[in-house]
Coordinates of N, CA, C and O in Angstrom, one line a residue:
M1 N -41.5 30.9 -0.6 CA -41.5 30.2 -0.9 C -41.2 29.6 -2.4 O -41.2 30.9 -3.0
N2 N -40.6 28.5 -2.8 CA -40.0 28.4 -3.9 C -41.7 28.0 -5.4 O -40.7 28.2 -6.3
A3 N -42.3 28.0 -4.8 CA -43.5 27.8 -6.1 C -43.6 29.0 -6.6 O -44.1 30.1 -5.9
P4 N -44.0 29.3 -8.1 CA -44.3 30.0 -8.8 C -46.2 30.3 -8.5 O -46.7 29.5 -7.7
N5 N -46.2 31.4 -8.9 CA -47.6 31.7 -8.7 C -48.6 30.7 -9.5 O -48.1 30.5 -10.3
R6 N -49.5 30.6 -9.1 CA -51.0 29.5 -9.7 C -50.9 29.9 -11.2 O -50.7 29.2 -11.8
F7 N -51.5 31.4 -11.4 CA -51.6 31.7 -12.8 C -50.7 31.4 -13.6 O -50.8 31.5 -14.9
E8 N -49.0 31.6 -13.5 CA -47.9 31.2 -14.1 C -47.8 29.6 -14.4 O -47.6 29.6 -15.2
L9 N -48.9 28.8 -13.9 CA -48.5 27.7 -14.6 C -49.2 27.2 -15.9 O -48.7 25.9 -16.1
Y10 N -50.2 27.8 -15.6 CA -51.3 27.7 -16.9 C -51.9 29.1 -18.2 O -52.0 28.4 -19.1
V11 N -51.3 30.1 -17.5 CA -51.5 31.4 -18.6 C -50.3 31.8 -19.4 O -49.0 31.9 -18.8
L12 N -50.3 31.6 -20.5 CA -49.3 31.8 -21.3 C -48.9 33.2 -21.5 O -49.6 34.2 -21.3
E13 N -47.8 33.1 -21.7 CA -47.1 34.7 -21.6 C -47.4 35.4 -23.1 O -47.4 34.7 -23.4
D14 N -47.7 36.7 -23.4 CA -47.3 37.3 -24.1 C -46.1 37.0 -25.0 O -45.3 37.0 -24.9
G15 N -46.6 36.6 -26.2 CA -45.8 35.7 -27.2 C -45.0 34.8 -27.0 O -44.1 34.2 -28.0
E16 N -45.3 33.9 -26.0 CA -44.8 32.4 -25.8 C -45.8 31.0 -26.4 O -47.0 31.3 -26.5
K17 N -45.2 30.5 -27.5 CA -45.3 29.6 -28.2 C -46.1 28.6 -27.0 O -45.0 27.6 -26.3
P18 N -46.9 27.7 -27.2 CA -47.2 27.1 -26.5 C -46.9 25.5 -26.6 O -46.5 24.3 -25.8
V19 N -46.2 25.2 -27.9 CA -45.3 23.6 -28.7 C -44.3 24.1 -28.9 O -43.7 24.9 -30.0
E20 N -43.3 23.9 -28.4 CA -41.7 23.8 -29.6 C -41.0 22.3 -29.8 O -41.3 21.5 -29.1
V21 N -40.5 22.4 -30.8 CA -40.3 21.3 -32.2 C -39.0 20.8 -31.9 O -38.7 22.0 -32.3
T22 N -38.7 20.0 -31.5 CA -36.8 19.9 -31.5 C -36.8 18.4 -32.5 O -37.1 17.6 -32.1
E23 N -36.1 18.2 -33.6 CA -36.1 17.1 -34.5 C -34.6 16.2 -33.5 O -34.0 17.2 -33.6
D24 N -34.8 15.1 -33.5 CA -33.8 14.3 -33.0 C -32.8 14.0 -34.0 O -33.2 13.8 -35.5
T25 N -31.5 14.3 -34.2 CA -30.5 14.4 -34.8 C -30.3 12.4 -34.6 O -29.6 11.8 -35.6
K26 N -29.9 12.2 -33.6 CA -29.4 10.5 -33.2 C -30.5 9.7 -33.6 O -30.1 8.7 -33.8
I27 N -31.8 10.1 -33.6 CA -32.8 8.9 -33.6 C -33.5 9.2 -35.1 O -34.2 10.4 -35.0
P28 N -33.7 8.3 -35.9 CA -34.1 8.4 -37.1 C -35.9 8.6 -37.0 O -36.8 7.8 -36.0
N29 N -36.6 9.7 -37.4 CA -37.6 10.0 -37.3 C -38.6 9.7 -36.0 O -40.0 9.6 -35.8
A30 N -37.6 10.7 -35.5 CA -38.4 11.3 -33.7 C -38.1 12.9 -33.8 O -37.2 13.6 -34.4
A31 N -39.1 13.0 -33.2 CA -38.8 14.7 -32.2 C -39.5 14.5 -30.9 O -40.3 13.8 -30.3
T32 N -39.0 15.6 -30.5 CA -39.3 16.0 -28.8 C -40.3 17.0 -28.9 O -39.9 18.1 -29.8
F33 N -41.2 17.2 -28.6 CA -42.1 18.3 -28.5 C -42.0 18.6 -27.2 O -42.1 18.2 -25.8
K34 N -41.9 19.9 -26.7 CA -42.0 20.8 -25.2 C -42.5 21.5 -25.3 O -43.4 22.5 -26.3
I35 N -44.2 20.7 -24.3 CA -45.6 21.8 -23.8 C -45.8 22.5 -23.1 O -45.4 21.7 -22.0
V36 N -45.7 23.7 -23.5 CA -45.0 24.7 -22.1 C -47.2 24.4 -20.9 O -48.1 24.6 -21.9
K37 N -47.2 25.2 -19.9 CA -48.0 25.5 -18.9 C -49.2 24.4 -19.0 O -50.3 24.4 -19.2
Q38 N -48.0 22.9 -19.3 CA -49.1 21.7 -18.9 C -48.9 21.0 -18.2 O -47.4 21.2 -18.0
D39 N -49.2 20.0 -17.6 CA -48.7 19.4 -16.6 C -49.0 17.3 -17.3 O -49.0 17.3 -18.3
H40 N -49.0 16.6 -16.3 CA -49.1 15.2 -16.2 C -50.4 14.7 -16.8 O -50.7 13.7 -17.8
T41 N -51.3 16.0 -16.6 CA -52.7 15.1 -17.2 C -52.5 14.9 -18.9 O -53.2 14.3 -19.0
L42 N -52.4 16.2 -19.5 CA -52.2 16.2 -20.6 C -51.6 15.6 -21.4 O -51.6 14.4 -22.3
G43 N -50.2 15.2 -20.9 CA -48.8 14.4 -20.7 C -49.1 13.2 -21.2 O -49.0 12.7 -22.1
D44 N -50.1 12.6 -20.3 CA -50.4 11.0 -20.4 C -51.6 10.5 -21.1 O -51.2 9.8 -21.3
M45 N -52.5 11.7 -21.1 CA -53.6 12.0 -22.1 C -52.9 11.6 -23.9 O -53.0 11.0 -24.8
L46 N -51.5 12.3 -24.3 CA -51.3 12.5 -25.2 C -50.2 11.3 -25.6 O -50.9 10.5 -27.0
R47 N -49.7 10.9 -24.5 CA -48.8 10.1 -24.9 C -49.7 8.8 -25.3 O -49.6 8.2 -25.9
A48 N -50.5 8.4 -24.6 CA -51.6 7.4 -24.4 C -52.5 7.3 -25.9 O -52.3 5.9 -26.7
Q49 N -52.4 8.3 -26.3 CA -53.7 8.6 -27.4 C -52.7 7.9 -28.7 O -52.7 7.1 -29.9
V50 N -51.1 8.7 -28.7 CA -50.0 8.4 -29.3 C -49.7 7.1 -29.9 O -49.6 6.2 -30.9
L51 N -50.0 6.0 -28.7 CA -49.3 4.9 -28.3 C -50.1 4.2 -29.5 O -50.0 2.7 -29.0
S52 N -51.3 4.3 -29.2 CA -52.5 3.3 -29.9 C -52.6 3.6 -31.2 O -53.1 2.9 -32.3
M53 N -51.7 4.4 -32.0 CA -51.5 4.7 -33.2 C -50.5 4.1 -34.0 O -49.6 3.5 -33.6
P54 N -50.8 2.8 -34.8 CA -49.7 1.7 -35.7 C -48.5 2.2 -35.8 O -47.4 1.1 -36.4
Q55 N -48.4 3.1 -36.5 CA -47.2 4.0 -37.1 C -45.8 4.2 -35.9 O -44.7 4.5 -36.2
V56 N -46.6 4.2 -34.7 CA -45.6 4.3 -33.4 C -44.7 3.6 -33.1 O -45.4 2.9 -32.7
L57 N -43.3 4.0 -33.4 CA -42.0 2.9 -32.8 C -41.9 3.4 -30.8 O -42.2 2.0 -29.7
F58 N -42.5 4.6 -30.5 CA -41.9 5.0 -29.2 C -43.1 6.1 -29.2 O -42.9 7.2 -30.1
A59 N -43.5 6.0 -27.6 CA -43.7 6.9 -27.5 C -43.8 7.8 -25.6 O -43.6 6.3 -25.2
G60 N -43.1 8.6 -25.1 CA -43.0 9.0 -23.7 C -42.7 10.3 -23.6 O -42.6 10.8 -24.4
Y61 N -43.3 11.0 -22.4 CA -43.0 12.0 -21.8 C -42.7 12.1 -19.9 O -42.4 10.9 -19.5
K62 N -42.0 13.0 -20.1 CA -41.8 13.4 -18.8 C -41.9 15.0 -18.3 O -41.7 15.7 -19.0
V63 N -42.2 15.5 -16.8 CA -42.4 16.5 -16.4 C -40.8 16.5 -16.2 O -40.3 15.9 -14.5
P64 N -39.7 17.7 -16.1 CA -38.0 17.8 -16.0 C -38.1 18.3 -14.6 O -37.3 17.5 -13.5
H65 N -39.3 18.7 -14.0 CA -38.8 19.1 -12.3 C -40.4 19.9 -12.1 O -41.0 20.5 -13.2
P66 N -40.9 19.3 -10.9 CA -42.1 19.9 -10.7 C -42.5 21.3 -10.9 O -43.7 21.7 -10.5
L67 N -41.5 22.3 -10.5 CA -41.8 23.5 -10.4 C -41.6 24.5 -11.8 O -42.1 25.6 -11.4
H68 N -41.1 23.5 -12.9 CA -41.2 24.1 -14.6 C -42.4 23.8 -14.5 O -42.8 22.2 -15.2
P69 N -43.4 24.8 -15.4 CA -44.4 24.4 -15.8 C -44.7 23.8 -17.4 O -45.2 24.2 -18.2
Y70 N -44.1 22.6 -17.8 CA -44.2 22.2 -19.5 C -43.4 20.7 -18.7 O -43.2 20.1 -18.1
F71 N -44.0 20.2 -20.0 CA -43.7 18.5 -20.5 C -42.9 18.2 -21.5 O -43.4 19.1 -22.3
L72 N -41.7 17.6 -21.5 CA -41.2 17.4 -23.1 C -41.7 15.3 -23.4 O -41.9 14.6 -22.4
L73 N -42.5 15.6 -24.3 CA -43.3 14.5 -25.4 C -42.5 13.6 -26.5 O -41.5 14.9 -27.3
K74 N -42.1 12.9 -26.4 CA -40.9 12.3 -27.6 C -41.3 11.0 -28.5 O -42.5 10.5 -27.5
I75 N -41.9 11.6 -29.6 CA -41.9 10.5 -30.7 C -41.4 9.8 -31.6 O -40.7 10.8 -32.1
Q76 N -41.1 8.6 -31.9 CA -40.7 7.6 -33.1 C -41.7 6.9 -33.7 O -42.5 6.5 -33.2
T77 N -41.8 7.3 -35.4 CA -42.5 6.6 -35.9 C -41.7 5.7 -36.8 O -40.4 5.7 -36.9
D78 N -42.0 5.3 -37.2 CA -42.0 4.3 -38.9 C -41.6 4.7 -39.9 O -40.5 4.1 -40.3
G79 N -41.4 6.2 -39.9 CA -40.9 6.8 -41.5 C -42.2 7.0 -42.3 O -41.8 7.6 -43.0
T80 N -43.2 6.3 -42.1 CA -44.5 6.6 -43.0 C -45.0 8.1 -43.0 O -45.8 8.5 -43.7
V81 N -44.8 8.3 -41.4 CA -45.9 9.6 -41.2 C -44.9 10.5 -40.2 O -43.9 9.1 -39.6
T82 N -44.8 11.8 -40.2 CA -43.8 12.5 -39.3 C -44.4 12.3 -38.1 O -45.8 12.2 -37.7
P83 N -43.4 12.7 -37.1 CA -44.1 12.9 -35.3 C -45.2 14.2 -35.6 O -46.2 14.0 -34.6
Q84 N -44.3 14.8 -35.9 CA -45.8 16.2 -36.2 C -46.9 15.7 -36.2 O -48.4 16.4 -36.0
A85 N -47.1 14.8 -37.4 CA -48.8 14.7 -37.9 C -49.0 13.6 -37.3 O -50.4 13.8 -37.1
I86 N -48.5 12.7 -36.7 CA -48.5 11.9 -35.1 C -49.3 12.8 -33.9 O -50.5 12.3 -33.9
L87 N -48.3 13.5 -33.9 CA -49.4 14.6 -32.8 C -50.7 15.2 -32.9 O -50.9 15.4 -32.2
E88 N -50.7 16.2 -34.1 CA -52.0 16.9 -34.6 C -52.8 15.6 -34.1 O -53.6 16.0 -34.2
Q89 N -52.8 14.5 -35.1 CA -53.7 13.4 -35.2 C -54.0 12.8 -33.6 O -55.5 12.5 -33.8
A90 N -53.2 12.4 -33.1 CA -53.6 12.4 -31.5 C -54.1 13.5 -31.0 O -55.5 13.0 -30.2
C91 N -53.6 14.5 -31.4 CA -54.5 15.5 -30.7 C -56.2 15.8 -30.9 O -57.4 15.9 -30.3
T92 N -56.3 15.7 -32.2 CA -57.7 15.5 -33.1 C -58.8 14.4 -32.4 O -59.7 14.6 -32.0
K93 N -58.0 13.6 -32.2 CA -58.5 12.2 -31.8 C -59.0 12.4 -30.2 O -60.2 11.8 -30.1
L94 N -58.1 13.0 -29.7 CA -58.0 13.2 -27.9 C -59.0 14.0 -28.0 O -59.9 13.9 -27.0
I95 N -59.7 15.4 -29.0 CA -60.9 16.2 -28.6 C -61.7 15.6 -28.9 O -62.6 15.9 -28.4
A96 N -61.7 14.6 -30.1 CA -62.9 14.3 -30.1 C -63.7 13.2 -29.2 O -64.9 12.9 -28.7
T97 N -62.8 12.7 -28.6 CA -63.1 11.5 -27.4 C -63.5 12.1 -26.4 O -64.5 11.9 -25.4
L98 N -62.8 13.3 -25.8 CA -63.5 14.2 -24.7 C -64.9 14.9 -24.9 O -65.3 15.4 -24.4
S99 N -64.8 15.2 -26.3 CA -66.1 15.6 -27.0 C -67.2 14.6 -26.6 O -68.3 15.1 -26.3
S100 N -66.8 13.2 -27.3 CA -67.7 12.4 -27.0 C -68.4 12.2 -25.4 O -69.8 11.6 -25.1
L101 N -66.9 12.3 -24.8 CA -67.1 12.2 -22.8 C -68.5 13.4 -22.7 O -68.8 12.7 -21.3
E102 N -67.9 14.3 -22.4 CA -69.0 15.3 -22.3 C -70.3 15.2 -22.7 O -71.0 15.1 -21.7
A103 N -69.9 14.8 -23.8 CA -71.9 14.8 -24.3 C -72.6 13.8 -23.4 O -74.0 13.7 -23.0
K104 N -71.9 12.5 -23.4 CA -72.4 11.1 -22.6 C -72.5 12.1 -21.0 O -73.5 11.4 -20.5
F105 N -71.4 12.4 -20.8 CA -71.4 12.9 -19.1 C -73.2 13.7 -19.4 O -73.9 13.5 -18.2
K106 N -73.2 15.0 -20.2 CA -74.1 15.8 -19.8 C -75.8 15.1 -20.1 O -76.2 15.5 -19.8
R107 N -76.1 13.6 -21.0 CA -77.0 13.0 -21.5 C -77.3 12.4 -20.1 O -78.3 12.4 -20.0
E108 N -76.7 11.9 -19.1 CA -76.8 11.3 -18.1 C -77.2 12.2 -17.0 O -78.0 11.6 -16.4
F109 N -76.6 13.3 -17.0 CA -77.1 14.0 -16.0 C -78.7 14.9 -16.5 O -79.3 15.1 -15.7
S110 N -79.0 14.5 -17.6 CA -80.3 15.2 -18.4 C -81.0 13.8 -18.0 O -82.5 14.2 -17.8
F111 N -80.9 12.9 -17.6 CA -81.4 11.7 -17.7 C -82.0 12.4 -15.8 O -83.1 11.9 -15.7
K112 N -81.1 12.0 -15.0 CA -82.0 12.1 -13.5 C -82.3 13.7 -13.4 O -83.3 13.2 -12.3
D113 N -82.4 14.5 -14.4 CA -83.6 15.7 -14.2 C -84.8 15.0 -14.4 O -85.7 15.8 -14.0
V114 N -84.5 14.6 -15.8 CA -86.0 13.5 -16.3 C -86.8 12.6 -15.0 O -87.8 12.6 -15.3
E115 N -86.0 12.1 -14.8 CA -86.5 10.8 -13.6 C -87.2 11.4 -12.2 O -88.0 10.5 -12.3
G116 N -87.2 12.7 -12.1 CA -87.6 13.2 -11.1 C -87.0 12.9 -9.4 O -86.0 13.0 -10.0
A117 N -88.0 13.4 -8.8 CA -87.4 13.7 -7.7 C -87.4 12.4 -6.5 O -88.0 12.3 -6.0
V118 N -86.6 11.7 -7.1 CA -86.4 10.7 -6.0 C -85.1 10.9 -5.4 O -84.1 11.3 -5.4
P119 N -85.4 10.1 -4.0 CA -84.6 11.2 -2.6 C -83.5 10.0 -2.8 O -83.6 8.7 -2.7
E120 N -82.4 10.8 -2.7 CA -81.3 10.3 -2.9 C -80.8 9.1 -1.2 O -80.6 10.0 -0.5
D121 N -80.4 8.2 -1.2 CA -80.3 7.7 0.0 C -78.7 6.7 -0.2 O -78.2 5.5 -0.3
P122 N -77.9 7.9 -0.2 CA -76.4 6.9 -0.2 C -75.8 6.2 0.3 O -74.7 4.9 -0.1
Y123 N -76.3 6.0 1.9 CA -76.3 4.6 2.9 C -76.8 3.4 3.0 O -77.1 2.8 3.8
G124 N -78.3 3.6 2.0 CA -79.3 2.4 2.1 C -80.0 2.3 3.5 O -80.5 1.4 3.9
T125 N -80.6 3.4 3.7 CA -81.0 3.7 4.7 C -82.6 3.8 5.1 O -83.1 3.7 5.9
A126 N -82.7 3.7 4.1 CA -84.0 4.3 3.6 C -85.0 3.1 4.0 O -85.0 1.6 3.4
G127 N -86.1 3.1 4.4 CA -86.9 2.1 5.6 C -86.7 1.2 6.3 O -87.3 0.6 6.7
T128 N -85.2 1.7 6.7 CA -84.6 0.8 7.8 C -85.1 1.3 9.6 O -84.6 1.5 10.7
G129 N -85.7 2.8 9.0 CA -85.6 3.7 10.3 C -84.4 4.3 10.8 O -83.7 4.8 12.2
G130 N -83.5 4.5 9.9 CA -81.8 5.3 10.2 C -81.4 3.6 10.3 O -80.1 4.2 10.9
Q131 N -81.5 2.4 10.7 CA -81.0 2.1 11.4 C -80.4 1.3 10.7 O -80.5 -0.5 10.5
G132 N -79.6 1.2 9.1 CA -78.8 0.6 8.1 C -77.8 0.2 8.6 O -77.6 -1.2 7.8
W133 N -77.0 0.3 9.3 CA -75.8 -0.1 9.6 C -75.5 -1.4 10.1 O -76.2 -1.6 11.1
G134 N -75.6 -2.2 9.7 CA -75.2 -3.6 10.5 C -76.6 -4.8 10.2 O -76.3 -5.7 10.8
T135 N -77.4 -4.0 9.5 CA -78.6 -4.9 9.8 C -78.8 -4.9 7.6 O -78.7 -4.4 6.8
G136 N -79.5 -6.1 7.3 CA -79.9 -6.3 5.6 C -78.2 -6.3 5.1 O -77.3 -7.0 5.6
K137 N -78.5 -6.6 3.8 CA -77.8 -6.5 2.8 C -77.2 -5.3 2.8 O -77.0 -4.2 2.8
D138 N -75.2 -5.4 2.5 CA -74.6 -3.9 2.2 C -73.8 -4.3 0.7 O -73.8 -5.5 0.1
Y139 N -73.0 -3.3 0.2 CA -72.4 -3.9 -1.1 C -71.6 -4.9 -0.8 O -71.0 -5.3 -1.6
L140 N -71.2 -5.4 0.4 CA -70.1 -6.7 0.8 C -70.8 -7.9 0.2 O -70.0 -9.0 0.2
D141 N -71.8 -8.0 0.5 CA -72.7 -8.9 0.8 C -72.9 -9.5 -0.6 O -73.4 -9.0 -1.8
F142 N -72.6 -10.9 -1.3 CA -72.5 -11.0 -2.7 C -73.7 -12.1 -3.2 O -74.2 -13.0 -2.1

């Protein structure tokens, strides 16, 4: 089989750098970042965060081949700040956003534990003797 071992897709080897920066010589204020051992998940989140910044003129990413565990992120700025600084700011904001999401997620699950043992009824059949299908209102009734 051509696929590499799964651990090779996410574990950095000894001495392997997680990010390589290449300054673009043809486009002003642009750089290409090779981020290894990551995939579309991080690539799209970084691209979206970078594009939300007003100093960015262009941001895009690509995964050159699905069997190679890296993606390329290209950033072009208006010149007021470097692409490296933009990427650092985007990573900081993304970490803060994910930390906030984690805290909200944990808070909601702590509320579920506090509310007590409410029996879950995913199909809405409680009180109908198990005859919930085809009777009464369901999620399609407006």
